[in-house]
CSV table of C-alpha atoms and ligand atoms in Angstrom, one decimal:
chain,number,residue,atom,x,y,z
A,160,UNK,CA,29.6,155.8,136.7
A,161,UNK,CA,27.2,157.8,135.8
A,162,UNK,CA,23.9,155.8,137.8
A,163,UNK,CA,26.1,156.4,141.5
A,164,UNK,CA,26.7,160.3,140.3
A,165,UNK,CA,23.1,160.5,140.0
A,166,UNK,CA,21.7,158.9,143.1
A,167,UNK,CA,24.1,160.9,145.1
A,168,UNK,CA,23.0,164.2,143.8
A,169,UNK,CA,19.4,163.0,144.0
A,170,UNK,CA,20.4,162.3,147.7
A,171,UNK,CA,21.5,165.6,148.7
A,172,UNK,CA,18.6,167.3,146.7
A,173,UNK,CA,16.2,165.7,148.9
A,174,UNK,CA,17.5,165.4,152.4
A,175,UNK,CA,15.8,166.5,155.0
A,176,UNK,CA,15.8,166.6,158.9
A,177,UNK,CA,13.3,164.0,160.4
A,178,UNK,CA,9.9,166.3,161.7
A,179,UNK,CA,8.0,165.4,164.5
A,180,UNK,CA,5.0,165.4,161.9
A,181,UNK,CA,3.6,161.9,161.3
A,182,UNK,CA,2.8,162.4,157.4
A,183,UNK,CA,4.5,164.2,154.8
A,184,UNK,CA,3.6,166.2,151.5
A,185,UNK,CA,6.0,164.2,148.5
A,186,UNK,CA,7.8,166.9,146.7
A,187,UNK,CA,7.2,165.1,143.3
A,188,UNK,CA,3.9,163.6,143.3
A,189,UNK,CA,2.3,166.1,145.8
A,190,UNK,CA,0.2,163.2,148.0
A,191,UNK,CA,0.5,163.9,151.8
A,192,UNK,CA,1.4,160.7,153.0
A,193,UNK,CA,2.7,158.8,156.5
A,194,UNK,CA,6.2,159.4,157.4
A,195,UNK,CA,6.9,155.7,157.2
A,196,UNK,CA,6.1,155.9,153.7
A,197,UNK,CA,9.1,158.6,153.0
A,198,UNK,CA,12.5,156.5,152.7
A,199,UNK,CA,15.4,156.7,154.9
A,200,UNK,CA,18.9,158.0,154.4
A,201,UNK,CA,21.0,154.8,154.3
A,202,UNK,CA,23.9,156.6,155.0
A,203,UNK,CA,22.8,158.3,157.8
A,204,UNK,CA,20.7,155.3,159.3
A,205,UNK,CA,24.3,154.0,159.0
A,206,UNK,CA,25.3,156.5,161.5
A,207,UNK,CA,22.6,156.0,164.0
A,208,UNK,CA,20.6,159.2,162.8
A,209,UNK,CA,17.2,159.2,160.8
A,210,UNK,CA,16.6,161.0,157.8
A,211,UNK,CA,14.3,160.8,155.2
A,212,UNK,CA,14.0,161.7,152.0
A,213,UNK,CA,10.9,164.6,149.8
A,214,UNK,CA,10.2,162.0,147.5
A,215,UNK,CA,7.8,158.7,148.1
A,216,UNK,CA,8.8,155.4,148.0
A,217,UNK,CA,7.0,155.2,144.8
A,218,UNK,CA,8.3,158.2,143.4
A,219,UNK,CA,12.3,157.7,144.7
A,220,UNK,CA,11.9,154.1,142.8
A,221,UNK,CA,10.0,155.7,139.5
A,222,UNK,CA,13.1,158.6,139.6
A,223,UNK,CA,15.5,155.6,139.5
A,224,UNK,CA,14.6,153.4,137.0
A,225,UNK,CA,14.4,156.6,135.2
A,226,UNK,CA,18.1,157.2,136.6
A,227,UNK,CA,18.9,153.9,135.4
A,228,UNK,CA,17.1,153.5,132.1
A,229,UNK,CA,19.2,157.0,131.2
A,230,UNK,CA,22.5,155.2,132.0
A,231,UNK,CA,21.8,152.6,130.4
A,232,UNK,CA,21.5,153.5,126.7
A,233,UNK,CA,24.2,156.4,127.6
A,234,UNK,CA,26.5,152.9,128.1
A,235,UNK,CA,25.4,151.2,125.2
A,236,UNK,CA,25.8,154.4,123.2
A,237,UNK,CA,29.2,154.6,124.7
A,238,UNK,CA,30.4,150.9,125.0
A,239,UNK,CA,28.0,148.9,123.4
A,240,UNK,CA,26.7,147.4,126.3
A,241,UNK,CA,24.1,147.9,129.2
A,242,UNK,CA,26.7,147.8,131.6
A,243,UNK,CA,30.1,150.2,131.6
A,244,UNK,CA,33.2,148.7,131.9
A,245,UNK,CA,33.8,150.1,135.3
A,246,UNK,CA,30.3,148.7,136.5
A,247,UNK,CA,31.3,145.4,134.7
A,248,UNK,CA,34.3,145.4,137.1
A,249,UNK,CA,32.4,145.8,140.3
A,250,UNK,CA,30.2,143.7,139.6
A,251,UNK,CA,32.2,140.7,138.9
A,252,UNK,CA,34.8,141.3,141.7
A,253,UNK,CA,31.8,141.3,144.2
A,254,UNK,CA,30.6,138.0,142.5
A,255,UNK,CA,34.4,136.8,142.8
A,256,UNK,CA,34.1,137.9,146.4
A,257,UNK,CA,30.8,136.3,147.4
A,258,UNK,CA,31.7,133.2,144.9
A,259,UNK,CA,34.7,132.8,147.7
A,260,UNK,CA,33.5,133.0,150.8
A,261,UNK,CA,30.7,130.2,149.5
A,262,UNK,CA,33.4,128.2,148.5
A,263,UNK,CA,35.0,128.6,151.7
A,264,UNK,CA,31.7,127.8,154.1
A,265,UNK,CA,30.0,125.1,151.7
A,266,UNK,CA,32.5,123.7,148.9
A,267,UNK,CA,30.9,125.5,146.2
A,268,UNK,CA,30.1,128.6,144.7
A,269,UNK,CA,26.7,128.7,145.2
A,270,UNK,CA,25.1,129.0,148.6
A,271,UNK,CA,22.5,125.9,149.0
A,272,UNK,CA,19.5,127.6,148.8
A,273,UNK,CA,21.2,129.1,145.5
A,274,UNK,CA,21.7,125.7,144.0
A,275,UNK,CA,18.1,124.8,145.3
A,276,UNK,CA,16.6,127.6,143.4
A,277,UNK,CA,18.7,126.8,140.4
A,278,UNK,CA,17.0,122.9,140.4
A,279,UNK,CA,14.0,124.2,140.9
A,280,UNK,CA,13.9,126.8,138.0
A,281,UNK,CA,15.3,124.1,135.5
A,282,UNK,CA,12.9,121.5,136.8
A,283,UNK,CA,9.9,124.4,135.6
A,284,UNK,CA,11.5,124.7,132.7
A,285,UNK,CA,11.7,121.4,131.3
A,286,UNK,CA,8.2,120.7,132.7
A,287,UNK,CA,7.2,123.7,131.0
A,288,UNK,CA,9.1,122.6,127.5
A,289,UNK,CA,8.1,119.1,127.8
A,290,UNK,CA,4.5,120.2,127.9
A,291,UNK,CA,4.7,122.6,125.3
A,292,UNK,CA,5.9,119.4,122.9
A,293,UNK,CA,3.3,116.6,124.1
A,294,UNK,CA,0.4,119.8,123.1
A,295,UNK,CA,2.1,120.1,120.0
A,296,UNK,CA,2.0,116.6,119.1
A,297,UNK,CA,-1.8,115.8,120.1
A,298,UNK,CA,-0.9,114.9,123.8
A,299,UNK,CA,-2.1,111.2,123.2
A,300,UNK,CA,0.2,107.9,121.9
A,301,UNK,CA,-0.4,107.6,118.2
A,302,UNK,CA,-1.1,103.9,118.4
A,303,UNK,CA,-3.5,103.7,121.7
A,304,UNK,CA,-5.0,106.8,122.4
A,305,UNK,CA,-3.4,106.9,126.0
A,306,UNK,CA,-3.5,110.6,127.5
A,307,UNK,CA,-1.9,110.2,130.5
A,308,UNK,CA,1.2,112.5,130.4
A,309,UNK,CA,3.2,110.2,132.9
A,310,UNK,CA,2.5,107.6,130.4
A,311,UNK,CA,4.2,109.7,127.1
A,312,UNK,CA,7.1,109.8,125.4
A,313,UNK,CA,8.7,110.7,122.1
A,314,UNK,CA,9.3,108.5,120.0
A,315,UNK,CA,12.5,108.8,116.9
A,316,UNK,CA,10.8,106.7,114.0
A,317,UNK,CA,13.8,106.1,111.9
A,318,UNK,CA,16.6,104.3,113.1
A,319,UNK,CA,18.8,106.6,111.2
A,320,UNK,CA,20.8,109.2,113.8
A,321,UNK,CA,18.9,107.5,116.5
A,322,UNK,CA,22.7,107.4,118.2
A,323,UNK,CA,22.3,111.0,118.3
A,324,UNK,CA,18.8,110.9,119.6
A,325,UNK,CA,20.1,108.3,122.7
A,326,UNK,CA,23.1,111.2,123.5
A,327,UNK,CA,20.4,114.0,123.5
A,328,UNK,CA,19.2,111.5,126.7
A,329,UNK,CA,16.1,113.0,128.9
A,330,UNK,CA,16.8,116.5,129.1
A,331,UNK,CA,15.2,119.8,127.2
A,332,UNK,CA,17.4,118.9,124.5
A,333,UNK,CA,14.5,116.1,123.4
A,334,UNK,CA,11.7,118.5,123.7
A,335,UNK,CA,13.4,121.5,121.4
A,336,UNK,CA,14.2,119.2,118.9
A,337,UNK,CA,10.7,117.5,118.5
A,338,UNK,CA,9.5,121.0,119.0
A,339,UNK,CA,11.8,122.8,116.3
A,340,UNK,CA,10.6,119.5,113.6
A,341,UNK,CA,7.2,120.6,113.8
A,342,UNK,CA,4.1,118.3,113.7
A,343,UNK,CA,3.3,116.4,111.7
A,344,UNK,CA,6.8,115.0,110.4
A,345,UNK,CA,8.3,111.9,109.5
A,346,UNK,CA,11.2,111.8,112.4
A,347,UNK,CA,9.2,111.8,115.8
A,348,UNK,CA,6.3,110.7,117.2
A,349,UNK,CA,4.3,110.3,120.5
A,350,UNK,CA,3.8,107.2,122.6
A,351,UNK,CA,2.9,105.7,125.6
A,352,UNK,CA,5.4,103.6,127.5
A,353,UNK,CA,4.2,100.5,126.0
A,354,UNK,CA,3.6,101.5,122.8
A,355,UNK,CA,7.1,102.7,122.5
A,356,UNK,CA,8.9,99.5,123.9
A,357,UNK,CA,6.6,96.9,122.5
A,358,UNK,CA,7.5,98.5,118.9
A,359,UNK,CA,11.5,98.6,119.8
A,360,UNK,CA,11.8,94.7,121.5
A,361,UNK,CA,8.9,93.0,119.0
A,362,UNK,CA,8.7,95.5,116.0
A,363,UNK,CA,4.9,95.5,116.4
A,364,UNK,CA,2.4,96.6,119.3
A,365,UNK,CA,-0.3,94.0,119.9
A,366,UNK,CA,-2.5,97.3,119.2
A,367,UNK,CA,-2.0,97.0,115.7
A,368,UNK,CA,-2.0,93.6,113.7
A,369,UNK,CA,0.3,94.7,111.4
A,370,UNK,CA,4.4,96.0,112.5
A,371,UNK,CA,5.5,99.7,112.2
A,372,UNK,CA,8.7,97.9,111.3
A,373,UNK,CA,9.9,94.5,111.5
A,374,UNK,CA,12.6,92.8,113.7
A,375,UNK,CA,14.8,89.6,111.8
A,376,UNK,CA,15.1,87.0,114.8
A,377,UNK,CA,15.7,83.7,114.3
A,378,UNK,CA,11.6,82.2,114.5
A,379,UNK,CA,12.7,79.8,117.4
A,380,UNK,CA,14.6,82.0,119.6
A,381,UNK,CA,11.3,83.9,119.5
A,382,UNK,CA,8.8,80.7,120.3
A,383,UNK,CA,11.3,80.3,123.3
A,384,UNK,CA,11.4,83.8,124.3
A,385,UNK,CA,8.2,84.3,124.1
A,386,UNK,CA,7.1,81.2,126.3
A,387,UNK,CA,9.6,82.1,128.9
A,388,UNK,CA,7.5,85.5,128.9
A,389,UNK,CA,4.4,83.7,129.4
A,390,UNK,CA,5.4,81.4,132.1
A,391,UNK,CA,7.3,84.6,134.1
A,392,UNK,CA,3.9,86.5,133.7
A,393,UNK,CA,1.5,83.8,135.2
A,394,UNK,CA,4.7,83.4,137.9
A,395,UNK,CA,4.0,87.2,138.8
A,396,UNK,CA,0.3,87.3,139.0
A,397,UNK,CA,-0.8,87.6,135.1
A,398,UNK,CA,-1.1,91.5,134.9
A,399,UNK,CA,0.5,94.5,135.7
A,400,UNK,CA,0.1,94.7,139.3
A,401,UNK,CA,-0.4,98.8,139.3
A,402,UNK,CA,-3.0,99.1,136.5
A,403,UNK,CA,-4.0,95.9,135.2
A,404,UNK,CA,-2.6,95.6,131.5
A,405,UNK,CA,-1.7,92.7,130.9
A,406,UNK,CA,-0.5,92.4,127.1
A,407,UNK,CA,2.8,90.0,126.8
A,408,UNK,CA,4.5,92.8,124.9
A,409,UNK,CA,3.8,95.6,127.6
A,410,UNK,CA,4.9,93.8,130.6
A,411,UNK,CA,8.3,93.8,132.6
A,412,UNK,CA,9.8,93.3,135.9
A,413,UNK,CA,10.3,95.9,138.1
A,414,UNK,CA,13.2,95.7,140.7
A,415,UNK,CA,11.1,97.0,143.8
A,416,UNK,CA,13.9,98.6,145.5
A,417,UNK,CA,16.1,99.7,142.2
A,418,UNK,CA,15.4,102.3,140.2
A,419,UNK,CA,13.0,102.8,137.6
A,420,UNK,CA,12.6,103.2,134.0
A,421,UNK,CA,15.7,101.0,132.7
A,422,UNK,CA,17.0,102.1,129.0
A,423,UNK,CA,14.9,100.4,126.3
A,424,UNK,CA,18.5,99.1,124.8
A,425,UNK,CA,19.1,97.9,128.3
A,426,UNK,CA,16.0,95.4,128.6
A,427,UNK,CA,16.1,94.6,124.9
A,428,UNK,CA,19.6,93.0,126.0
A,429,UNK,CA,18.9,92.0,129.3
A,430,UNK,CA,15.4,90.6,129.0
A,431,UNK,CA,15.7,86.9,128.2
A,432,UNK,CA,18.8,86.2,130.1
A,433,UNK,CA,17.4,88.1,133.1
A,434,UNK,CA,14.0,86.3,133.1
A,435,UNK,CA,15.9,82.7,132.4
A,436,UNK,CA,18.1,83.8,135.9
A,437,UNK,CA,14.7,84.5,137.9
A,438,UNK,CA,13.4,81.2,136.7
A,439,UNK,CA,16.6,79.3,137.5
A,440,UNK,CA,15.9,81.1,140.9
A,441,UNK,CA,12.1,79.8,141.4
A,442,UNK,CA,10.7,83.2,140.4
A,443,UNK,CA,11.5,84.9,143.8
A,444,UNK,CA,8.6,86.7,144.1
A,445,UNK,CA,9.9,89.5,147.4
A,446,UNK,CA,12.5,92.3,145.4
A,447,UNK,CA,10.7,91.8,142.1
A,448,UNK,CA,6.6,92.6,140.8
A,449,UNK,CA,4.9,92.4,137.2
A,450,UNK,CA,4.3,96.1,135.5
A,451,UNK,CA,3.4,97.5,132.2
A,452,UNK,CA,6.0,99.5,131.3
A,453,UNK,CA,4.4,102.6,131.5
A,454,UNK,CA,3.7,102.4,134.9
A,455,UNK,CA,7.1,101.2,135.6
A,456,UNK,CA,8.5,104.1,133.6
A,457,UNK,CA,5.7,106.5,134.2
A,458,UNK,CA,7.2,109.8,135.7
A,459,UNK,CA,6.9,110.6,139.1
A,460,UNK,CA,4.0,108.5,139.7
A,461,UNK,CA,5.1,104.5,140.6
A,462,UNK,CA,8.1,104.0,139.5
A,463,UNK,CA,11.3,106.1,140.6
B,128,LIG,ZN1,5.1,160.8,145.6
B,129,LIG,ZN1,0.2,103.6,123.6
B,130,LIG,ZN1,0.0,100.2,120.7
B,131,LIG,ZN1,0.5,99.1,134.5
């Protein structure tokens, strides 16, 4: 607890009584400064009196920092940590006291504004990480060159390890993984949602004549599904109601009142059956609209 001892000694040395003079010479930097720039002694202020210390605010802070640094070095030498066990105990009991109070008042260990702060910092960190990853991979869709960052997403090229990829979810872990892989590599690539989801569902993107990979689907089913989708697209206006994109492979139905981007696997499984249901209902308009996957999935723009 050397820090607190030093501070007390420091306080005694420097205390003087409040004077009527409007300015004072700092004992450390010798500058003449207005009285208001000399900190009040807090213990005495608590009893209603005023005493100011001999050091100006700047010199007081520098000295404190020096004392603190010396303290940290001592602690590192003695305990291998920047805080002594006693200091740690003080910190911990203070934290526990505040946590208990917050729990009583708000039901959580942090105050609502602290929670808000944590959320903001997490969001900012995630955005920074995403920015780094996008920059590393060239900032545009490898297939069509789309460069609006809101439309871009990372694709896991080969199926192997896909489950792990799915488990990483949409948080920062994915960005860390693609950054760590370095660029270029054979496992991850940057695509827009349109190209990414078209590749996932159809095995090819309309931008390129050959497919990245083929999907084994019975030909009859495929034609029927395609015709159903064409019918759906015509019924809902023929193109993306937000950007005008009109490739069949990129089109999806957006639930106007529902959540934003659906997971790709969900779309693949539900797509055709969902279109059949809409057809039976005579293509209802109010709750549904036609969007491309980019507009449907875009972060913070049209969707969500
Ligand atoms: Zn000074
Ligand atoms: Zn694209
Ligand atoms: Zn494409
Ligand atoms: Zn669109």
